[in-house]
């Protein structure tokens, strides 16, 4: 059970907060699809809590629904012998596909599916045998396990829903600040609106930049406890990722994480990292891959049209949670006093953009002469938006970006500062 599930156990009134997760409606809509619904994400982002909420909601409207946790060794050992053995733990059996299709499928909710020896075979066998009569909704601790163990044989049989730490809007909702969410909605929709709550909203923004969006961290009021939870995530839970992904040089892995945290929003030069850490570039590739698949980092790809003049190889690195990023650096001082506040703000905007756009639509632009625009949103081929991030908007001069604006007139460039944090929403699409 994750930290947030433990919190809900002691404070069950917080269960209602889960209903404000933005991904929940998409998952609900997919339940009627015969494809299996797989919820993935980093440890402790609330997957167990979410699937328990779904079980609670569906139980009120569906009589044939069951919940099993694959951390239970009895269940796990039996299912590893044969996928069919999962049915021994539920009282109702689905009809094989060769039989008549049932009026309503059996819903089977499985937590921690990655613990199976062969989750690919398990899900494929049950899907092909009971297609339309058995619907599985499962969680897996990270896309690393899903990616490595779920091979192409599941194509067309599943849809993966990545669950991230809380967005800033979700953060405010979990803090029961619905009035402030209303204020942000007014700010987004009315250009002339002046909120008397703006300083309070900015205070929460600074807290979000410091401590991030892991649910258990957000729900903790005291700063020392917030730090303690983040350090636990960094040490204990990251160690599980390391052990289960076969990392051999644990200390080098941690040092790589620290280096990446310290260059948030910067180019990832794998050869330079290899030289700094004294490990070969192949190992760097493996460790970076693991960090991506365990949902700790995201590598943003470059935008280009001219292959010879624009940098096309090295990505930029961002973290999926700013609190965990700060924990890797043991850096929790107030944002206004920090030298890296610009990097924190740029990472924040990446997280905001990801709430609105497909990650593949978000890129950056950089030339071999080191001219750069922080974010390019490619809404369609040859058209979109461009954003430069500045903590202080007075440091932005449009003339500095003349080459970009002339080369890409269909990507109008806007500066986003620390004052504009509320602008990124579905309304921008």
Short mmCIF file of C-alpha atoms in Angstrom, two decimals:
data_model
loop_
_atom_site.label_atom_id
_atom_site.label_comp_id
_atom_site.label_asym_id
_atom_site.label_seq_id
_atom_site.Cartn_x
_atom_site.Cartn_y
_atom_site.Cartn_z
CA UNK A 1 0.00 0.00 0.00
CA UNK A 2 1.41 3.43 -0.93
CA UNK A 3 1.90 6.37 1.44
CA UNK A 4 -1.22 8.12 0.21
CA UNK A 5 -3.30 4.98 0.73
CA UNK A 6 -2.02 4.83 4.32
CA UNK A 7 -3.04 8.49 4.75
CA UNK A 8 -6.54 7.68 3.44
CA UNK A 9 -6.78 4.76 5.87
CA UNK A 10 -6.33 7.12 8.81
CA UNK A 11 -8.16 10.08 7.23
CA UNK A 12 -10.86 8.56 5.00
CA UNK A 13 -12.43 11.98 4.26
CA UNK A 14 -9.49 12.67 1.94
CA UNK A 15 -10.71 9.95 -0.44
CA UNK A 16 -12.89 12.57 -2.11
CA UNK A 17 -9.72 14.43 -3.17
CA UNK A 18 -8.88 11.60 -5.54
CA UNK A 19 -11.92 12.50 -7.60
CA UNK A 20 -10.11 15.67 -8.60
CA UNK A 21 -7.30 13.80 -10.40
CA UNK A 22 -7.47 15.00 -14.00
CA UNK A 23 -6.75 11.54 -15.43
CA UNK A 24 -9.69 9.93 -13.64
CA UNK A 25 -12.35 10.86 -16.19
CA UNK A 26 -10.30 9.39 -19.06
CA UNK A 27 -9.89 6.16 -17.10
CA UNK A 28 -13.62 6.01 -16.31
CA UNK A 29 -14.46 6.49 -19.99
CA UNK A 30 -12.12 3.66 -20.98
CA UNK A 31 -13.62 1.09 -18.61
CA UNK A 32 -16.40 0.30 -21.11
CA UNK A 33 -13.74 -0.49 -23.74
CA UNK A 34 -12.84 -4.17 -23.92
CA UNK A 35 -9.12 -3.24 -24.02
CA UNK A 36 -7.46 -3.68 -20.65
CA UNK A 37 -6.89 -0.49 -18.68
CA UNK A 38 -3.33 -0.22 -17.28
CA UNK A 39 -2.45 2.58 -14.84
CA UNK A 40 1.28 3.19 -14.51
CA UNK A 41 3.49 5.72 -12.78
CA UNK A 42 6.25 6.25 -10.26
CA UNK A 43 5.96 4.74 -6.82
CA UNK A 44 3.85 6.68 -4.35
CA UNK A 45 1.90 8.80 -6.86
CA UNK A 46 -1.38 7.22 -5.70
CA UNK A 47 -2.05 4.33 -8.11
CA UNK A 48 -3.31 2.00 -5.36
CA UNK A 49 -5.55 4.74 -3.98
CA UNK A 50 -6.93 5.45 -7.45
CA UNK A 51 -7.75 1.82 -8.23
CA UNK A 52 -9.40 1.47 -4.81
CA UNK A 53 -11.53 4.52 -5.60
CA UNK A 54 -12.51 2.98 -8.94
CA UNK A 55 -13.43 -0.23 -7.13
CA UNK A 56 -15.61 1.75 -4.72
CA UNK A 57 -17.34 3.62 -7.54
CA UNK A 58 -17.86 0.58 -9.75
CA UNK A 59 -19.08 -1.62 -6.89
CA UNK A 60 -22.13 0.59 -6.57
CA UNK A 61 -23.15 -0.08 -10.17
CA UNK A 62 -21.61 -3.44 -11.07
CA UNK A 63 -22.28 -6.70 -9.25
CA UNK A 64 -19.44 -8.70 -10.85
CA UNK A 65 -16.39 -6.77 -9.71
CA UNK A 66 -13.37 -8.03 -7.78
CA UNK A 67 -10.16 -6.52 -6.40
CA UNK A 68 -6.93 -8.48 -5.94
CA UNK A 69 -3.47 -7.34 -4.86
CA UNK A 70 -0.63 -9.22 -6.51
CA UNK A 71 1.66 -8.46 -3.59
CA UNK A 72 -0.24 -11.32 -1.92
CA UNK A 73 2.19 -14.23 -2.34
CA UNK A 74 -0.61 -16.83 -2.43
CA UNK A 75 -2.16 -15.17 -5.47
CA UNK A 76 1.16 -14.32 -7.11
CA UNK A 77 2.60 -17.84 -6.82
CA UNK A 78 -0.56 -19.43 -8.19
CA UNK A 79 -0.85 -17.06 -11.16
CA UNK A 80 2.83 -17.48 -12.04
CA UNK A 81 2.09 -21.20 -12.53
CA UNK A 82 -0.75 -20.44 -14.99
CA UNK A 83 -2.78 -17.29 -15.77
CA UNK A 84 -6.04 -19.24 -15.42
CA UNK A 85 -5.36 -19.64 -11.69
CA UNK A 86 -6.34 -15.99 -11.09
CA UNK A 87 -9.94 -17.14 -11.49
CA UNK A 88 -9.61 -19.38 -8.41
CA UNK A 89 -9.60 -16.21 -6.30
CA UNK A 90 -12.96 -14.88 -7.56
CA UNK A 91 -16.31 -16.66 -7.11
CA UNK A 92 -17.65 -15.96 -10.61
CA UNK A 93 -15.98 -17.33 -13.74
CA UNK A 94 -16.11 -15.59 -17.12
CA UNK A 95 -17.22 -17.57 -20.17
CA UNK A 96 -14.51 -18.32 -22.75
CA UNK A 97 -14.73 -16.32 -25.97
CA UNK A 98 -16.00 -19.42 -27.80
CA UNK A 99 -19.09 -19.32 -25.60
CA UNK A 100 -21.79 -16.69 -25.85
CA UNK A 101 -20.68 -13.20 -24.90
CA UNK A 102 -21.97 -12.24 -21.46
CA UNK A 103 -24.31 -9.31 -21.08
CA UNK A 104 -21.85 -7.62 -18.73
CA UNK A 105 -18.18 -8.51 -18.39
CA UNK A 106 -16.60 -9.42 -15.08
CA UNK A 107 -14.44 -6.53 -13.85
CA UNK A 108 -11.17 -7.62 -12.26
CA UNK A 109 -9.05 -4.91 -10.64
CA UNK A 110 -5.43 -5.95 -10.09
CA UNK A 111 -2.91 -3.95 -8.09
CA UNK A 112 0.86 -4.27 -8.75
CA UNK A 113 0.65 -6.38 -11.91
CA UNK A 114 4.39 -5.91 -12.55
CA UNK A 115 5.19 -8.43 -9.81
CA UNK A 116 4.12 -11.24 -12.13
CA UNK A 117 6.97 -13.17 -13.71
CA UNK A 118 5.43 -12.69 -17.14
CA UNK A 119 2.70 -10.02 -17.11
CA UNK A 120 2.64 -10.02 -20.93
CA UNK A 121 1.65 -13.66 -21.15
CA UNK A 122 -0.81 -13.31 -18.27
CA UNK A 123 -2.73 -10.42 -19.81
CA UNK A 124 -2.56 -11.74 -23.38
CA UNK A 125 -3.83 -15.18 -22.36
CA UNK A 126 -6.79 -13.83 -20.40
CA UNK A 127 -7.66 -11.26 -23.07
CA UNK A 128 -7.61 -13.81 -25.90
CA UNK A 129 -9.46 -16.47 -23.90
CA UNK A 130 -12.18 -14.27 -22.35
CA UNK A 131 -12.31 -11.31 -24.76
CA UNK A 132 -15.39 -9.26 -24.00
CA UNK A 133 -16.28 -11.33 -20.93
CA UNK A 134 -13.40 -10.29 -18.66
CA UNK A 135 -12.19 -6.72 -18.29
CA UNK A 136 -8.97 -6.12 -16.34
CA UNK A 137 -8.05 -2.76 -14.79
CA UNK A 138 -4.50 -3.00 -13.43
CA UNK A 139 -1.78 -0.87 -11.88
CA UNK A 140 1.96 -1.26 -12.39
CA UNK A 141 4.60 0.51 -10.36
CA UNK A 142 6.25 2.15 -13.36
CA UNK A 143 6.34 2.16 -17.14
CA UNK A 144 9.81 0.59 -16.89
CA UNK A 145 8.25 -2.73 -15.97
CA UNK A 146 5.41 -2.33 -18.41
CA UNK A 147 7.84 -1.46 -21.21
CA UNK A 148 10.35 -4.23 -20.61
CA UNK A 149 7.87 -7.02 -19.85
CA UNK A 150 4.87 -5.97 -21.95
CA UNK A 151 5.96 -6.84 -25.45
CA UNK A 152 4.24 -6.17 -28.80
CA UNK A 153 1.93 -9.14 -28.27
CA UNK A 154 -0.30 -6.82 -26.23
CA UNK A 155 -0.75 -4.33 -29.06
CA UNK A 156 -4.44 -3.53 -29.38
CA UNK A 157 -5.24 -5.30 -26.11
CA UNK A 158 -4.41 -2.55 -23.65
CA UNK A 159 -4.28 1.19 -23.13
CA UNK A 160 -1.74 2.65 -20.72
CA UNK A 161 -2.64 5.64 -18.53
CA UNK A 162 0.41 7.30 -16.94
CA UNK A 163 -0.29 8.75 -13.48
CA UNK A 164 2.05 11.57 -12.47
CA UNK A 165 2.48 13.52 -9.24
CA UNK A 166 -0.13 16.24 -8.76
CA UNK A 167 -0.30 19.16 -11.17
CA UNK A 168 -0.53 22.64 -9.64
CA UNK A 169 -4.32 22.70 -10.04
CA UNK A 170 -4.57 19.26 -8.41
CA UNK A 171 -2.19 20.46 -5.69
CA UNK A 172 -4.59 23.30 -4.81
CA UNK A 173 -7.53 20.92 -4.89
CA UNK A 174 -5.80 18.51 -2.47
CA UNK A 175 -5.14 21.49 -0.20
CA UNK A 176 -8.89 22.22 -0.31
CA UNK A 177 -8.24 25.62 -1.90
CA UNK A 178 -11.22 25.59 -4.26
CA UNK A 179 -11.68 29.35 -3.92
CA UNK A 180 -8.18 29.86 -5.29
CA UNK A 181 -8.91 27.50 -8.18
CA UNK A 182 -11.92 29.67 -8.98
CA UNK A 183 -9.70 32.75 -8.86
CA UNK A 184 -7.24 31.09 -11.26
CA UNK A 185 -10.12 30.27 -13.59
CA UNK A 186 -11.13 33.95 -13.63
CA UNK A 187 -7.52 34.98 -14.26
CA UNK A 188 -7.34 32.59 -17.21
CA UNK A 189 -10.59 33.69 -18.79
CA UNK A 190 -10.67 37.44 -18.10
CA UNK A 191 -7.66 39.49 -19.21
CA UNK A 192 -8.55 42.47 -17.01
CA UNK A 193 -9.35 40.50 -13.87
CA UNK A 194 -7.33 41.53 -10.79
CA UNK A 195 -7.40 38.91 -8.06
CA UNK A 196 -7.05 40.00 -4.44
CA UNK A 197 -5.86 36.44 -3.76
CA UNK A 198 -2.86 36.60 -6.10
CA UNK A 199 -0.25 36.77 -3.33
CA UNK A 200 -1.76 33.73 -1.65
CA UNK A 201 -1.76 31.82 -4.93
CA UNK A 202 1.90 32.77 -5.50
CA UNK A 203 2.76 31.53 -2.02
CA UNK A 204 1.32 28.13 -2.93
CA UNK A 205 3.21 28.22 -6.23
CA UNK A 206 6.47 28.71 -4.33
CA UNK A 207 5.58 25.78 -2.09
CA UNK A 208 4.89 23.66 -5.17
CA UNK A 209 8.27 24.61 -6.66
CA UNK A 210 9.95 23.65 -3.37
CA UNK A 211 8.19 20.43 -2.44
CA UNK A 212 6.43 19.22 -5.58
CA UNK A 213 3.26 17.21 -6.04
CA UNK A 214 3.59 13.80 -4.42
CA UNK A 215 0.20 13.42 -2.65
CA UNK A 216 1.60 12.47 0.76
CA UNK A 217 3.93 15.50 0.64
CA UNK A 218 1.13 17.87 -0.38
CA UNK A 219 -1.13 16.69 2.44
CA UNK A 220 1.58 17.19 5.07
CA UNK A 221 1.49 20.67 6.64
CA UNK A 222 4.89 20.78 8.34
CA UNK A 223 7.98 21.50 6.24
CA UNK A 224 10.29 19.12 8.16
CA UNK A 225 7.82 16.30 7.53
CA UNK A 226 7.56 17.21 3.85
CA UNK A 227 11.33 16.94 3.59
CA UNK A 228 11.33 13.65 5.49
CA UNK A 229 8.78 12.10 3.09
CA UNK A 230 10.77 13.29 0.07
CA UNK A 231 13.99 11.89 1.50
CA UNK A 232 12.20 8.58 2.09
CA UNK A 233 11.09 8.60 -1.55
CA UNK A 234 14.64 9.39 -2.62
CA UNK A 235 16.29 6.73 -0.48
CA UNK A 236 13.93 3.80 0.14
CA UNK A 237 11.66 3.85 -2.89
CA UNK A 238 14.29 4.84 -5.43
CA UNK A 239 16.41 2.01 -4.04
CA UNK A 240 13.62 -0.41 -4.95
CA UNK A 241 13.69 0.94 -8.50
CA UNK A 242 17.45 0.40 -8.55
CA UNK A 243 17.24 -3.17 -7.25
CA UNK A 244 14.36 -4.22 -9.49
CA UNK A 245 15.88 -2.71 -12.63
CA UNK A 246 19.24 -4.43 -12.23
CA UNK A 247 21.45 -1.37 -11.66
CA UNK A 248 24.91 -2.58 -10.70
CA UNK A 249 26.71 0.69 -9.88
CA UNK A 250 24.28 2.11 -7.33
CA UNK A 251 26.47 5.02 -6.22
CA UNK A 252 27.10 6.09 -9.82
CA UNK A 253 23.36 5.91 -10.46
CA UNK A 254 22.69 8.33 -7.57
CA UNK A 255 25.46 10.64 -8.79
CA UNK A 256 23.95 10.65 -12.26
CA UNK A 257 20.61 11.66 -10.77
CA UNK A 258 22.25 14.52 -8.89
CA UNK A 259 24.02 15.72 -12.02
CA UNK A 260 20.78 15.65 -14.00
CA UNK A 261 18.93 17.45 -11.19
CA UNK A 262 21.58 20.16 -11.20
CA UNK A 263 21.17 20.71 -14.94
CA UNK A 264 17.37 20.81 -15.11
CA UNK A 265 16.29 22.34 -18.40
CA UNK A 266 19.77 21.92 -19.86
CA UNK A 267 21.09 19.69 -22.63
CA UNK A 268 21.94 16.10 -21.72
CA UNK A 269 25.41 15.40 -23.06
CA UNK A 270 25.85 11.68 -22.44
CA UNK A 271 29.52 11.69 -23.37
CA UNK A 272 30.19 14.46 -20.87
CA UNK A 273 28.27 12.55 -18.19
CA UNK A 274 30.27 9.43 -19.03
CA UNK A 275 33.55 11.31 -18.57
CA UNK A 276 32.41 12.95 -15.32
CA UNK A 277 31.19 9.72 -13.72
CA UNK A 278 33.90 7.45 -15.10
CA UNK A 279 31.46 4.94 -16.62
CA UNK A 280 30.96 4.04 -20.25
CA UNK A 281 28.34 5.75 -22.39
CA UNK A 282 26.38 2.51 -22.80
CA UNK A 283 25.84 2.41 -19.02
CA UNK A 284 24.81 6.08 -19.07
CA UNK A 285 22.23 5.21 -21.76
CA UNK A 286 20.93 2.34 -19.64
CA UNK A 287 20.63 4.43 -16.48
CA UNK A 288 18.94 7.33 -18.28
CA UNK A 289 16.52 4.84 -19.82
CA UNK A 290 15.68 3.44 -16.39
CA UNK A 291 15.13 6.94 -14.96
CA UNK A 292 12.71 7.70 -17.79
CA UNK A 293 10.82 4.44 -17.49
CA UNK A 294 10.55 4.77 -13.71
CA UNK A 295 8.94 8.18 -14.29
CA UNK A 296 11.64 10.27 -12.60
CA UNK A 297 12.81 12.30 -15.60
CA UNK A 298 11.61 13.29 -19.05
CA UNK A 299 13.88 13.99 -22.02
CA UNK A 300 12.52 16.78 -24.20
CA UNK A 301 13.39 16.43 -27.88
CA UNK A 302 14.54 19.30 -30.13
CA UNK A 303 12.42 20.96 -32.80
CA UNK A 304 14.09 21.45 -36.15
CA UNK A 305 13.56 21.94 -39.86
CA UNK A 306 17.14 22.62 -41.00
CA UNK A 307 19.19 19.54 -40.13
CA UNK A 308 22.54 21.17 -40.78
CA UNK A 309 22.09 24.39 -38.79
CA UNK A 310 19.88 23.32 -35.90
CA UNK A 311 20.99 21.02 -33.10
CA UNK A 312 19.18 17.72 -33.54
CA UNK A 313 20.67 15.21 -31.15
CA UNK A 314 20.87 16.17 -27.49
CA UNK A 315 17.62 16.39 -25.50
CA UNK A 316 16.89 18.59 -22.46
CA UNK A 317 16.10 17.01 -19.11
CA UNK A 318 13.14 17.80 -16.88
CA UNK A 319 11.92 16.14 -13.69
CA UNK A 320 8.43 14.77 -13.23
CA UNK A 321 8.37 16.12 -9.68
CA UNK A 322 10.16 19.21 -8.43
CA UNK A 323 10.15 18.11 -4.80
CA UNK A 324 12.00 14.91 -5.63
CA UNK A 325 14.36 16.88 -7.86
CA UNK A 326 15.15 19.18 -4.92
CA UNK A 327 15.60 16.15 -2.66
CA UNK A 328 18.30 14.77 -4.96
CA UNK A 329 20.16 18.06 -4.42
CA UNK A 330 19.10 18.46 -0.74
CA UNK A 331 18.05 21.98 -1.70
CA UNK A 332 14.82 23.21 -0.11
CA UNK A 333 15.44 26.91 0.52
CA UNK A 334 12.69 29.42 -0.43
CA UNK A 335 12.41 29.84 -4.18
CA UNK A 336 12.86 33.63 -4.26
CA UNK A 337 16.33 33.30 -2.73
CA UNK A 338 17.59 30.54 -5.04
CA UNK A 339 20.01 30.77 -7.93
CA UNK A 340 18.16 27.95 -9.69
CA UNK A 341 14.69 29.54 -9.55
CA UNK A 342 14.74 30.00 -13.34
CA UNK A 343 15.32 26.27 -13.82
CA UNK A 344 12.52 25.46 -11.38
CA UNK A 345 10.14 27.75 -13.25
CA UNK A 346 11.05 26.26 -16.62
CA UNK A 347 10.47 22.74 -15.25
CA UNK A 348 7.14 23.93 -13.79
CA UNK A 349 6.00 25.15 -17.20
CA UNK A 350 6.99 21.85 -18.77
CA UNK A 351 4.72 20.09 -16.25
CA UNK A 352 1.93 22.56 -17.04
CA UNK A 353 2.28 22.08 -20.79
CA UNK A 354 2.14 18.31 -20.32
CA UNK A 355 -1.30 18.68 -18.74
CA UNK A 356 -2.57 20.26 -21.96
CA UNK A 357 -0.58 18.70 -24.78
CA UNK A 358 0.71 15.30 -25.77
CA UNK A 359 4.38 15.18 -24.67
CA UNK A 360 5.42 14.52 -28.29
CA UNK A 361 4.04 17.96 -29.20
CA UNK A 362 6.36 19.72 -26.74
CA UNK A 363 9.89 20.45 -27.96
CA UNK A 364 12.61 23.09 -27.77
CA UNK A 365 14.62 24.94 -30.41
CA UNK A 366 18.37 25.40 -30.40
CA UNK A 367 20.89 26.14 -33.14
CA UNK A 368 24.54 25.26 -33.48
CA UNK A 369 25.17 28.95 -32.60
CA UNK A 370 23.40 28.28 -29.25
CA UNK A 371 20.39 30.41 -29.98
CA UNK A 372 17.50 28.83 -28.08
CA UNK A 373 13.76 29.00 -27.41
CA UNK A 374 12.65 27.08 -24.33
CA UNK A 375 9.42 25.48 -25.60
CA UNK A 376 7.93 24.87 -29.02
CA UNK A 377 4.37 23.53 -29.06
CA UNK A 378 3.77 21.88 -32.41
CA UNK A 379 -0.04 21.92 -32.64
CA UNK A 380 0.05 20.78 -36.27
CA UNK A 381 2.74 20.45 -38.91
CA UNK A 382 4.30 23.88 -39.46
CA UNK A 383 2.10 25.67 -36.91
CA UNK A 384 1.97 26.16 -33.17
CA UNK A 385 3.24 28.34 -30.34
CA UNK A 386 6.64 29.18 -28.89
CA UNK A 387 7.46 30.19 -25.31
CA UNK A 388 10.51 31.60 -23.61
CA UNK A 389 10.57 31.28 -19.81
CA UNK A 390 11.97 34.12 -17.69
CA UNK A 391 11.63 34.54 -13.94
CA UNK A 392 11.71 38.29 -14.51
CA UNK A 393 9.86 39.33 -17.71
CA UNK A 394 11.91 42.54 -18.01
CA UNK A 395 14.89 40.39 -19.08
CA UNK A 396 13.02 39.27 -22.23
CA UNK A 397 13.84 41.13 -25.45
CA UNK A 398 12.01 39.96 -28.58
CA UNK A 399 14.81 41.17 -30.85
CA UNK A 400 17.12 38.56 -29.40
CA UNK A 401 14.97 35.88 -31.05
CA UNK A 402 14.83 37.47 -34.52
CA UNK A 403 16.26 34.40 -36.23
CA UNK A 404 13.55 32.17 -34.79
CA UNK A 405 10.64 34.56 -35.39
CA UNK A 406 11.72 35.12 -39.01
CA UNK A 407 12.32 31.42 -39.70
CA UNK A 408 9.10 30.26 -38.00
CA UNK A 409 6.43 32.96 -38.36
CA UNK A 410 3.70 30.38 -37.72
CA UNK A 411 5.04 29.83 -34.19
CA UNK A 412 4.39 33.19 -32.44
CA UNK A 413 6.78 33.67 -29.51
CA UNK A 414 5.55 34.64 -26.03
CA UNK A 415 7.46 35.19 -22.80
CA UNK A 416 6.09 33.46 -19.70
CA UNK A 417 7.34 34.65 -16.33
CA UNK A 418 6.73 33.80 -12.69
CA UNK A 419 3.72 36.14 -12.90
CA UNK A 420 2.04 34.11 -15.69
CA UNK A 421 1.91 30.69 -14.04
CA UNK A 422 -1.90 30.49 -14.19
CA UNK A 423 -2.12 30.88 -17.98
CA UNK A 424 -1.39 27.31 -19.05
CA UNK A 425 -4.65 25.42 -19.18
CA UNK A 426 -7.01 23.67 -21.57
CA UNK A 427 -8.21 27.17 -22.55
CA UNK A 428 -4.97 27.67 -24.52
CA UNK A 429 -5.71 24.87 -26.95
#
